[in-house]
Amino acid sequence: MHQAVISLPLAGGLRTRLCAAGISTVLELRGRTPHFLAAAAGISLEEAQEALQAASQSSLTSKGHVAGAVSASDLLAAQQPGFLSHIITFCAALDGILGGGVACGQVTEFCGVPGVGKTQIGMQLAVDAQIPTEFYGMGGGAVYIDTEGSFMVDRVVDIAAATARHIQQLASNPAFRQRPLAVAQAQSFTTESILQNIHYFRVHSVTEQIALVNVLPEYFSQNPNVCLLVVDSITFHYRQDVTDLAARARQLTRVAQDFMALAERHNLAVVFTNQVTTRILENEQAKLVPALGESWGQAASTRVILNWQGNQRFAYIHKSPSMPPAAAPYKVGPKGIR
Amino acid sequence: MAIIASILGQIMCMVQKKHVVALPDPHDQQLLRDYSLENSADLMMYTALDLSEVMNISMGHAQRLLTMASASIAPAYVTAAGLLQRSQATVPLATGLPDLDLALRRGIPVGAISEFVGPAGVGKSQLCLMLTLLVAGPAPVGREASVVFVDTENKFSGVRLAEMARERLKQQHPSPAEEQQQQQHIEAAVSAMMGRILLVKPSAGEELIRALHGLEAVVLAHGVKLVVVDSIAALARSEMGGGMVWEVEYLYGWLSSPMVSGCITISIIIIIITTMIVIIIIIIIIIIIIIIVTAIIISSSSSSSSSSSASSLLTSYICKSSPCLQCP
């Protein structure tokens, strides 16, 4: 119940001096004046003010409840029933096993061998995130962070054109024609508007990638209507720029936490694309496993493994908080993912 | 093994662009200088907590420092519409093979790495020569631009290239009259073309790395529009035995990241040749290469709806007789 002074987010030297002066709990700090503190601990006036400010903002309230906690029933009530917070992939089977599509507010990871369609799924999602709200889409912008240079604008143009055509055909249905808002939204959902709303970042090294993660909170506060963040692929630079595995593990954990916080705070759907690597098992057989190891497996709340079986592509739910493990076939065609 | 690891370690220091962080507040800048954290690559590896402990500052201060430093390093965004405009401004390299050009939409893309994979004798080196001709050749045949040819297997034949150039030029002007003048004209054009081709012949792993490292400067100095590496697997195979996959990965990754960033600014094309041999290590290498080769998108024809990978279509084009890895 008595929070210690060493747990405050102050400079190390300041904390040591406060403890040396005999002030070891936050309770002792509260109610003191800066002059008293400065004299007692032998610190400057600014440092004393900083310490008092940190003490007043400390998390434990007088009642002992942990600040920021919300009861589960409040959370359930907040999630309005019928509110679709998924971004579809346009493949009915894949959306089915995902529970409606890629969930907003969570991190989803797609792993697979090269050529199986990870970037295609990312591009399709970037277009689908913008489907207007009258047509049960999110109607928001998309951010695409490209680390490998695999983003092809020509392909996005194809996918956008096919999706826009689909929505405009829907709008001519009698059910939608009566709603003026639906008609207006369908008319403004064109290839040009879709391309304008995809923000593309190209990252060339692990330094730039980490820097971008640090500036993303400010970007999202300036662009509140963005609802999808695709990182393709999250692992590329970590696998070759960082050779110290311990530092890599720490960096990755931090990056994972940052993305999870972003997803929750701004109700984003965060999508990672991961590569696969080969693991040799004890019986000398090779097995393809997602790259970056076991600790990275904790980063995503939903993990989908993409693979080939014969001539058909399959998506397999490896890990999901709410959906059972299942497999779904999907195709990559001229119009996108179907 | 240790030697190669140490060489790669040295290269890594050279390769990491020494980007010095510039902060608006001079006190913060001095703080970074005192703890020798002005290099962006070093600074980004630290979390706010690390900085707070190391520099003896509060968490809030450390977070502000990191955010300001990141803002100066992080790239800015482009909308997809802007990307489309940029891509339409560049002209891909049409190979002259109608089916391949159709499959690649217009030709080999600019600003990306393209890879040709195939078994021995199928025609990869000849293809390299033809592409060199299409870029370095005189006006109706080629673009009259400089080419860098990195030749690790001694497959480059100047004689063959000159022969190809002469034949194509003759086809352009089939008139038999003034043959003497035409001959002189052709010879002048061919020798001008040879002058535009820069040939690099590394014989060992570290020479290749050094050659690749100096490539950016050469490309900028000579206005190079095409870089051909024939073949990238040759040196890797001879020097690196089993278990060295991560170092090979590093080579390809290094090749792709800064070079491709250079590509985008100066619009050049990189072509890599590898020979395909059914050895576990090489299969892994090829899997990694194909991760990098993502520049080519094929609009799926009705018959091959299951394949969207450029590499598989290229390999199926090239590997006519032998069964290939990626053929669907």
XYZ file of C-alpha atoms in Angstrom:
666
model
C 0.000 0.000 0.000
C 2.928 2.317 0.548
C 4.420 3.012 -2.836
C 8.184 3.314 -2.722
C 9.990 6.380 -4.024
C 12.289 4.242 -6.166
C 9.324 3.253 -8.322
C 8.703 6.846 -9.442
C 9.795 7.731 -13.021
C 12.567 10.068 -11.888
C 16.258 10.198 -12.688
C 18.306 7.564 -10.891
C 20.488 10.025 -9.032
C 17.497 11.955 -7.708
C 15.858 8.809 -6.375
C 19.058 7.816 -4.591
C 19.351 11.188 -2.897
C 15.733 11.110 -1.727
C 16.223 7.662 -0.246
C 19.469 8.750 1.417
C 17.553 11.632 3.046
C 15.205 9.072 4.584
C 12.233 9.634 2.245
C 11.397 6.129 1.115
C 7.633 6.160 0.461
C 5.420 8.384 -1.641
C 3.271 9.184 1.384
C 6.184 10.977 2.971
C 6.619 13.070 -0.175
C 3.028 14.228 -0.343
C 2.173 17.457 1.375
C 5.735 18.735 1.482
C 6.746 22.043 -0.025
C 9.503 22.146 -2.632
C 11.723 24.289 -0.402
C 11.520 21.796 2.459
C 12.333 18.918 0.139
C 15.223 20.784 -1.473
C 16.744 21.556 1.911
C 16.126 18.105 3.372
C 17.480 16.048 0.486
C 20.137 18.440 -0.821
C 18.578 18.725 -4.287
C 17.753 21.726 -6.460
C 14.344 23.409 -6.472
C 13.469 22.107 -9.970
C 14.291 18.556 -8.977
C 12.135 18.880 -5.864
C 9.223 20.118 -7.948
C 9.695 17.243 -10.371
C 9.667 14.734 -7.528
C 6.482 16.204 -6.044
C 4.761 16.183 -9.400
C 5.662 12.534 -9.970
C 4.387 11.687 -6.486
C 1.025 13.352 -7.079
C 0.589 11.499 -10.377
C 1.488 8.125 -8.942
C -0.899 5.333 -9.781
C -2.074 4.101 -6.394
C -5.048 6.130 -5.226
C -6.009 6.426 -1.587
C -8.656 3.743 -1.977
C -6.107 1.226 -3.190
C -7.788 0.584 -6.555
C -5.382 0.327 -9.436
C -5.996 3.325 -11.689
C -7.043 2.520 -15.229
C -8.860 -0.711 -14.338
C -12.298 -1.214 -15.897
C -14.684 -3.949 -14.966
C -15.407 -6.593 -17.598
C -19.127 -5.856 -17.570
C -18.417 -2.218 -18.432
C -16.253 -3.372 -21.336
C -18.984 -5.661 -22.639
C -21.562 -2.893 -22.412
C -19.219 -0.561 -24.282
C -18.983 -2.959 -27.237
C -22.302 -2.099 -28.850
C -24.136 -5.180 -30.105
C -24.187 -5.467 -33.861
C -21.282 -3.093 -34.259
C -19.031 -4.698 -36.841
C -15.454 -4.108 -35.906
C -13.882 -6.352 -38.513
C -12.220 -5.654 -41.829
C -13.196 -8.246 -44.420
C -10.726 -9.995 -46.695
C -13.332 -10.569 -49.443
C -12.819 -14.341 -49.194
C -15.932 -15.730 -47.521
C -14.213 -18.836 -46.145
C -11.312 -16.865 -44.704
C -13.620 -14.273 -43.147
C -15.630 -17.105 -41.674
C -12.756 -18.704 -39.833
C -11.526 -15.297 -38.658
C -14.908 -14.467 -37.205
C -15.910 -11.809 -39.713
C -12.506 -10.643 -40.835
C -9.454 -9.061 -39.296
C -10.518 -7.724 -35.902
C -10.084 -4.071 -34.951
C -8.302 -3.338 -31.715
C -6.141 -6.459 -32.066
C -2.952 -7.585 -33.708
C -3.221 -10.275 -36.402
C -0.239 -11.991 -37.970
C -0.097 -13.782 -41.322
C 2.879 -16.139 -41.752
C 3.757 -18.090 -44.835
C 6.296 -19.074 -47.448
C 7.125 -16.543 -50.136
C 4.578 -16.458 -52.905
C 1.629 -17.670 -50.868
C -0.139 -14.325 -50.816
C 0.772 -12.427 -47.653
C 1.362 -9.130 -49.441
C -1.769 -9.709 -51.530
C -3.813 -10.092 -48.363
C -2.241 -6.931 -46.972
C -3.125 -4.963 -50.108
C -6.677 -6.339 -50.184
C -7.152 -5.348 -46.542
C -5.838 -1.842 -47.255
C -8.601 -1.453 -49.847
C -11.293 -3.192 -47.768
C -10.660 -0.955 -44.763
C -12.128 1.887 -46.809
C -15.430 0.207 -47.702
C -18.112 2.742 -46.721
C -20.022 2.330 -43.465
C -23.385 1.974 -45.228
C -22.033 -1.195 -46.814
C -20.921 -2.620 -43.459
C -17.288 -1.595 -43.813
C -15.116 0.533 -41.554
C -14.902 3.489 -43.926
C -11.477 4.476 -42.601
C -8.020 5.058 -44.016
C -5.186 2.542 -44.192
C -1.485 2.751 -43.408
C 0.902 0.400 -45.188
C 4.446 0.075 -43.837
C 6.614 -1.664 -46.408
C 9.965 -3.080 -45.313
C 10.717 -5.307 -48.308
C 9.616 -3.223 -51.266
C 6.875 -5.688 -52.154
C 4.037 -3.162 -52.474
C 2.955 -2.935 -56.116
C 0.763 0.038 -56.958
C -0.446 -1.493 -60.227
C -1.865 -4.393 -58.299
C -3.549 -2.114 -55.747
C -5.147 -0.246 -58.652
C -6.599 -3.548 -59.910
C -7.894 -4.537 -56.497
C -9.321 -1.059 -55.846
C -11.065 -0.964 -59.221
C -12.631 -4.391 -58.666
C -13.791 -3.491 -55.145
C -15.217 -0.140 -56.254
C -17.110 -1.865 -59.070
C -18.487 -4.397 -56.586
C -19.725 -1.679 -54.224
C -21.288 0.300 -57.048
C -23.108 -2.817 -58.263
C -24.390 -3.328 -54.725
C -25.564 0.274 -54.606
C -27.785 -0.317 -57.615
C -29.634 -3.013 -55.654
C -33.142 -1.995 -54.558
C -32.229 -2.429 -50.882
C -29.502 0.191 -51.065
C -30.968 2.448 -53.696
C -33.510 3.822 -51.256
C -30.849 5.057 -48.863
C -29.428 8.345 -50.124
C -26.395 8.103 -47.851
C -25.516 4.682 -49.263
C -25.804 5.972 -52.816
C -23.658 8.999 -52.032
C -20.988 6.909 -50.313
C -20.895 4.418 -53.170
C -20.397 7.225 -55.658
C -17.477 8.660 -53.707
C -15.849 5.221 -53.307
C -13.711 5.346 -56.446
C -10.267 4.019 -57.337
C -8.771 7.490 -56.945
C -10.258 8.033 -53.494
C -9.083 4.586 -52.388
C -5.532 5.312 -53.522
C -5.575 8.704 -51.801
C -6.476 7.107 -48.483
C -3.674 4.546 -48.396
C -0.659 6.084 -46.654
C 2.524 4.275 -47.604
C 5.731 4.276 -45.571
C 8.867 2.699 -46.997
C 11.380 1.573 -44.400
C 14.957 0.687 -45.375
C 16.585 -0.401 -42.133
C 15.798 -1.532 -38.635
C 16.703 1.964 -37.371
C 14.049 3.546 -39.574
C 11.568 0.882 -38.538
C 12.050 1.537 -34.823
C 11.940 5.307 -35.402
C 8.670 4.943 -37.300
C 7.120 2.932 -34.456
C 8.092 5.772 -32.099
C 6.404 8.454 -34.205
C 3.258 6.460 -35.010
C 1.328 7.629 -31.902
C 1.631 11.222 -33.077
C 0.658 10.238 -36.632
C -2.488 8.533 -35.362
C -3.484 11.461 -33.212
C -3.281 13.618 -36.343
C -5.118 11.079 -38.515
C -7.901 9.701 -36.333
C -9.872 8.158 -39.189
C -7.231 5.512 -39.972
C -8.500 2.069 -39.013
C -5.895 -0.332 -40.450
C -2.137 -0.645 -40.079
C -0.309 -3.236 -42.187
C 3.383 -3.951 -41.589
C 4.860 -6.042 -44.406
C 6.960 -7.675 -43.284
C 7.776 -7.026 -39.671
C 10.662 -9.474 -39.596
C 12.744 -8.659 -42.646
C 15.133 -6.120 -41.141
C 15.330 -7.799 -37.758
C 16.556 -10.981 -39.334
C 19.545 -9.416 -40.990
C 20.364 -6.074 -39.380
C 20.362 -7.323 -35.810
C 22.713 -10.178 -35.052
C 22.701 -9.948 -31.256
C 19.774 -12.229 -30.472
C 19.311 -10.946 -26.941
C 19.000 -7.327 -28.098
C 16.710 -8.484 -30.885
C 14.400 -10.229 -28.431
C 14.180 -7.122 -26.246
C 13.551 -4.854 -29.212
C 10.866 -7.146 -30.573
C 9.059 -7.337 -27.252
C 8.997 -3.563 -27.050
C 7.777 -3.249 -30.634
C 5.058 -5.812 -29.956
C 3.874 -3.903 -26.889
C 3.878 -0.611 -28.774
C 1.751 -2.036 -31.550
C -0.676 -3.668 -29.134
C -1.080 -0.353 -27.308
C -1.666 1.454 -30.613
C -4.241 -1.095 -31.701
C -6.193 -0.768 -28.503
C -5.988 2.968 -28.050
C -7.103 3.888 -31.573
C -9.235 0.787 -32.288
C -6.954 -0.159 -35.162
C -6.656 -3.460 -36.895
C -2.917 -4.123 -36.895
C -1.778 -6.737 -39.400
C 1.736 -8.175 -39.499
C 3.249 -10.251 -42.251
C 5.875 -12.689 -41.141
C 8.243 -14.978 -42.964
C 8.865 -18.616 -42.209
C 12.088 -20.337 -41.409
C 13.095 -23.973 -41.330
C 13.549 -25.871 -38.126
C 15.239 -29.271 -38.178
C 13.474 -31.644 -35.806
C 15.063 -34.476 -33.852
C 14.107 -37.083 -36.435
C 16.004 -35.050 -39.062
C 12.869 -33.785 -40.713
C 12.533 -30.155 -41.656
C 9.540 -28.143 -40.527
C 8.541 -24.640 -41.549
C 7.906 -22.419 -38.538
C 7.197 -18.678 -38.312
C 10.343 -16.606 -38.074
C 11.667 -14.673 -35.082
C 11.190 -17.446 -32.567
C 8.869 -18.331 -29.757
C 8.934 -14.989 -27.975
C 7.593 -13.219 -31.048
C 4.709 -15.676 -31.056
C 3.272 -13.743 -28.120
C 3.078 -10.512 -30.074
C -0.024 -11.239 -32.120
C -3.337 -12.185 -30.607
C -4.397 -13.934 -33.811
C -1.953 -15.925 -35.898
C -2.836 -17.262 -39.332
C -0.470 -19.609 -41.147
C -0.703 -19.654 -44.935
C 0.529 -22.613 -46.911
C 0.161 -24.521 -50.117
C -1.522 -27.885 -50.315
C -1.055 -29.099 -53.837
C -2.311 -26.338 -56.076
C -4.537 -24.659 -53.513
C -3.716 -22.023 -50.942
C -4.929 -22.606 -47.411
C -5.144 -20.358 -44.378
C -5.006 -22.030 -40.998
C -5.893 -20.321 -37.727
C -2.995 -21.200 -35.498
C -3.927 -18.995 -32.554
C -6.988 -16.876 -31.843
C -8.592 -15.498 -28.671
C -12.142 -16.267 -29.785
C -12.162 -18.540 -32.840
C -11.449 -22.284 -32.945
C -8.595 -23.600 -35.109
C -9.824 -24.115 -38.643
C -8.578 -24.045 -42.208
C -10.010 -22.210 -45.190
C -8.997 -22.272 -48.860
C -8.541 -18.983 -50.673
C -7.554 -17.818 -54.132
C -5.487 -14.929 -55.362
C -7.027 -13.687 -58.585
C -7.008 -10.638 -60.842
C -9.546 -8.919 -58.594
C -7.704 -9.711 -55.361
C -8.336 -12.272 -52.657
C -11.468 -14.389 -53.228
C 34.325 -19.284 -40.812
C 35.525 -16.829 -38.196
C 37.230 -14.765 -40.883
C 34.026 -14.377 -42.860
C 32.110 -13.458 -39.714
C 34.650 -10.770 -38.863
C 34.620 -9.386 -42.399
C 30.856 -9.214 -42.314
C 31.021 -7.498 -38.954
C 33.323 -4.834 -40.420
C 31.072 -4.440 -43.404
C 28.108 -3.968 -41.103
C 29.784 -0.952 -39.545
C 30.456 0.474 -42.977
C 27.001 -0.338 -44.267
C 25.003 1.186 -41.401
C 24.692 4.684 -42.752
C 26.205 6.944 -40.137
C 23.143 9.076 -39.645
C 23.762 11.615 -36.924
C 20.687 12.549 -34.930
C 20.015 16.297 -34.848
C 17.839 17.443 -31.969
C 16.364 20.950 -31.703
C 17.487 21.428 -28.087
C 21.287 21.950 -27.817
C 21.344 20.564 -24.246
C 19.844 17.295 -25.443
C 22.314 17.179 -28.318
C 25.172 17.640 -25.853
C 23.711 14.862 -23.711
C 23.771 12.504 -26.678
C 27.310 13.538 -27.471
C 28.474 12.914 -23.900
C 27.185 9.367 -23.983
C 28.278 8.850 -27.632
C 24.743 8.079 -28.765
C 24.630 10.520 -31.658
C 24.547 7.725 -34.216
C 20.912 6.988 -34.963
C 21.487 3.243 -35.268
C 22.879 3.087 -31.723
C 20.254 5.406 -30.222
C 17.308 3.485 -31.652
C 18.437 0.274 -29.973
C 17.779 1.847 -26.554
C 14.390 1.989 -24.886
C 13.294 5.016 -22.846
C 14.052 3.114 -19.660
C 17.588 2.335 -20.832
C 18.187 5.992 -21.666
C 16.788 7.106 -18.325
C 19.177 4.789 -16.487
C 22.232 5.470 -18.631
C 21.893 9.244 -18.894
C 20.443 9.808 -15.419
C 17.373 11.669 -16.647
C 13.698 11.224 -15.868
C 11.496 8.880 -17.888
C 9.498 11.752 -19.369
C 12.680 13.439 -20.565
C 13.991 10.173 -22.036
C 10.722 9.559 -23.887
C 10.702 13.095 -25.282
C 14.292 12.628 -26.455
C 13.493 9.379 -28.236
C 10.389 10.817 -29.865
C 12.250 13.854 -31.206
C 15.130 11.725 -32.458
C 12.698 9.296 -34.111
C 10.853 12.138 -35.809
C 14.056 13.122 -37.580
C 14.902 9.560 -38.663
C 11.503 8.110 -39.549
C 10.451 8.269 -43.213
C 7.525 10.385 -44.360
C 4.510 8.836 -46.006
C 3.349 8.934 -49.629
C -0.203 8.200 -50.661
C -0.723 5.268 -53.006
C -1.886 7.812 -55.576
C 1.493 9.546 -55.368
C 3.231 6.182 -55.753
C 1.186 5.489 -58.855
C 2.259 8.767 -60.406
C 5.894 7.955 -59.619
C 5.664 4.498 -61.123
C 3.992 5.764 -64.271
C 6.841 8.187 -64.785
C 9.410 5.371 -65.040
C 9.628 3.129 -68.100
C 10.195 -0.560 -67.344
C 12.753 -2.454 -69.400
C 10.945 -4.313 -72.164
C 12.809 -7.558 -72.767
C 11.624 -7.966 -76.345
C 10.152 -11.381 -75.536
C 6.429 -10.714 -76.057
C 5.061 -13.351 -73.648
C 7.407 -12.321 -70.861
C 6.662 -8.639 -71.344
C 2.954 -9.374 -71.287
C 3.310 -11.378 -68.090
C 5.368 -8.614 -66.472
C 2.787 -6.057 -67.637
C 5.255 -3.843 -69.441
C 8.728 -5.137 -68.748
C 11.270 -5.606 -66.000
C 10.392 -3.074 -63.293
C 12.623 -0.179 -62.379
C 13.581 0.412 -58.757
C 13.385 -3.215 -57.708
C 15.422 -6.402 -57.799
C 14.520 -9.024 -60.360
C 15.850 -12.547 -60.261
C 16.250 -15.164 -62.947
C 16.570 -18.737 -61.693
C 17.300 -21.819 -63.715
C 19.422 -24.916 -64.204
C 22.739 -24.840 -66.014
C 22.672 -24.204 -69.744
C 19.160 -22.834 -69.961
C 20.258 -19.380 -71.096
C 20.519 -17.113 -68.076
C 23.887 -15.596 -68.956
C 22.750 -15.042 -72.535
C 19.685 -13.329 -71.163
C 21.954 -11.115 -69.075
C 23.895 -10.167 -72.203
C 20.711 -9.349 -74.047
C 19.467 -7.137 -71.241
C 22.862 -5.409 -71.132
C 22.498 -4.785 -74.838
C 19.007 -3.392 -74.391
C 20.288 -0.820 -71.908
C 23.791 -0.004 -73.141
C 23.175 -0.384 -76.865
C 23.074 2.462 -79.393
C 19.880 4.340 -80.060
C 17.396 2.154 -81.916
C 18.543 -1.037 -80.159
C 19.136 0.186 -76.621
C 18.879 3.133 -74.250
C 22.528 4.216 -74.450
C 22.917 4.149 -70.675
C 25.691 2.725 -68.495
C 25.550 -0.812 -67.162
C 27.472 -2.448 -64.301
C 28.052 -6.159 -64.874
C 29.258 -8.128 -61.832
C 30.589 -11.365 -63.267
C 31.506 -14.082 -60.775
C 31.656 -17.049 -63.130
C 33.486 -15.572 -66.121
C 30.394 -15.831 -68.263
C 30.601 -12.372 -69.767
C 31.629 -12.494 -73.397
C 32.435 -9.181 -75.046
C 32.715 -10.901 -78.414
C 29.228 -12.327 -78.139
C 27.809 -8.998 -77.007
C 29.423 -7.177 -79.942
C 28.071 -9.826 -82.316
C 24.550 -9.405 -80.918
C 24.819 -5.635 -81.249
C 26.036 -5.825 -84.841
C 23.256 -8.205 -85.879
C 20.561 -6.031 -84.346
C 21.955 -2.882 -85.889
C 22.116 -4.573 -89.287
C 18.468 -5.528 -88.942
C 17.624 -1.901 -88.305
C 19.240 -0.741 -91.553
C 18.764 -3.532 -94.059
C 19.745 -1.387 -97.028
C 22.711 -2.968 -98.859
C 23.834 0.351 -100.344
C 26.665 2.290 -98.676
C 27.812 -0.839 -96.919
C 31.238 0.542 -96.133
C 29.759 3.595 -94.394
C 27.241 1.423 -92.591
C 30.029 -0.878 -91.361
C 31.985 2.057 -89.960
C 28.874 3.435 -88.319
C 28.097 0.064 -86.726
C 31.641 -0.394 -85.460
C 31.639 3.069 -83.905
C 28.316 2.389 -82.208
C 29.499 -0.974 -80.874
C 32.697 0.423 -79.410
C 30.742 3.272 -77.812
C 28.469 0.664 -76.270
C 31.426 -1.301 -74.896
C 32.645 1.877 -73.276
C 29.380 2.133 -71.361
C 29.656 -1.310 -69.791
C 31.587 -1.506 -66.483
C 32.698 -5.060 -65.798
C 33.507 -6.184 -62.241
C 35.038 -9.624 -61.682
C 35.339 -10.505 -58.011
C 36.998 -13.802 -57.291
C 36.362 -14.167 -53.580
C 33.532 -13.557 -51.133
C 34.983 -10.415 -49.584
C 35.801 -8.981 -53.007
C 32.161 -9.363 -53.958
C 31.073 -7.620 -50.773
C 33.532 -4.799 -51.402
C 32.357 -4.515 -54.999
C 28.730 -4.335 -53.918
C 29.591 -1.806 -51.248
C 31.279 0.532 -53.705
C 28.447 0.065 -56.171
C 26.371 2.974 -54.994
C 29.160 5.466 -55.621
C 29.835 4.012 -59.087
C 26.150 4.098 -59.963
C 25.879 7.748 -59.017
C 29.122 8.732 -60.755
C 28.427 7.084 -64.105
C 24.645 7.375 -64.345
C 24.252 3.608 -64.347
C 20.799 2.362 -65.279
C 21.239 -1.409 -64.977
C 23.135 -3.634 -62.551
C 23.517 -7.309 -63.417
C 24.961 -9.842 -60.946
C 25.818 -13.145 -62.630
C 25.621 -15.194 -60.524
C 25.071 -14.486 -56.869
C 25.095 -18.116 -55.824
C 28.499 -18.998 -57.243
C 30.632 -17.407 -54.567
C 28.219 -18.253 -51.786
C 28.313 -21.918 -52.726
C 32.078 -22.160 -52.898
C 32.943 -20.329 -49.710
C 30.138 -20.920 -47.330
C 29.365 -24.437 -46.282
C 26.421 -25.679 -44.301
C 25.248 -23.574 -41.397
C 26.285 -20.266 -42.931
C 22.800 -19.455 -44.096
C 22.407 -16.392 -41.923
C 25.464 -14.771 -43.481
C 24.132 -15.398 -46.951
C 20.819 -13.963 -45.817
C 22.721 -10.923 -44.644
C 24.323 -10.507 -48.096
C 20.979 -10.545 -49.849
C 19.360 -8.316 -47.286
C 22.188 -5.824 -47.603
C 21.882 -5.963 -51.346
C 18.216 -5.257 -51.239
C 17.838 -2.528 -48.645
C 20.290 0.263 -49.435
C 20.557 -0.646 -53.084
C 16.840 -0.598 -53.547
C 16.642 2.730 -51.781
C 19.261 3.934 -54.227
C 17.265 2.338 -57.034
C 14.191 4.275 -56.224
C 15.973 7.565 -56.331
C 17.982 6.955 -59.455
C 15.780 4.380 -61.166
C 18.079 1.533 -61.986
C 17.411 -2.109 -62.474
C 19.216 -4.920 -60.690
C 19.238 -8.418 -62.096
C 20.601 -11.368 -60.198
C 21.382 -14.702 -61.686
C 21.536 -17.835 -59.677
C 21.948 -21.363 -60.772
C 19.648 -23.863 -59.256
C 21.049 -27.007 -57.778
C 19.101 -29.401 -55.630
C 21.059 -29.005 -52.398
C 19.244 -28.190 -49.161
C 21.322 -25.048 -48.510
C 20.741 -23.654 -51.969
C 17.029 -24.325 -51.687
C 16.977 -22.278 -48.502
C 18.944 -19.502 -50.211
C 16.482 -19.433 -53.064
C 13.567 -19.250 -50.684
C 15.213 -16.217 -49.127
C 15.953 -14.660 -52.521
C 12.347 -15.013 -53.519
C 11.361 -13.090 -50.443
C 13.374 -10.216 -51.868
C 12.120 -10.587 -55.408
C 8.683 -9.056 -55.115
C 8.897 -6.450 -57.779
C 7.055 -8.271 -60.453
C 3.331 -8.719 -60.270
C 1.620 -10.843 -62.778
C -1.961 -10.281 -63.586
C -3.114 -13.837 -63.372
C -4.086 -15.229 -66.695
C -7.139 -17.438 -66.666
C -5.099 -20.625 -66.774
C -2.728 -19.940 -63.961
C -4.997 -18.417 -61.397
C -3.206 -20.060 -58.526
C 0.138 -18.412 -59.094
C 0.780 -14.811 -58.237
C 4.498 -15.149 -57.738
C 6.672 -13.628 -60.429
C 9.467 -16.008 -59.653
C 7.392 -19.068 -60.359
C 6.337 -17.781 -63.752
C 9.893 -16.799 -64.609
C 11.201 -20.182 -63.546
C 8.542 -21.958 -65.520
C 9.495 -19.853 -68.502
C 13.154 -20.632 -68.125
C 13.138 -24.179 -66.759
C 11.718 -25.918 -69.749
C 12.795 -29.477 -69.263
C 13.871 -30.062 -65.695
C 11.381 -30.071 -62.831
C 11.634 -26.857 -60.864
C 11.058 -25.919 -57.245
C 8.446 -23.272 -57.618
C 6.554 -24.563 -60.630
C 2.918 -24.908 -59.600
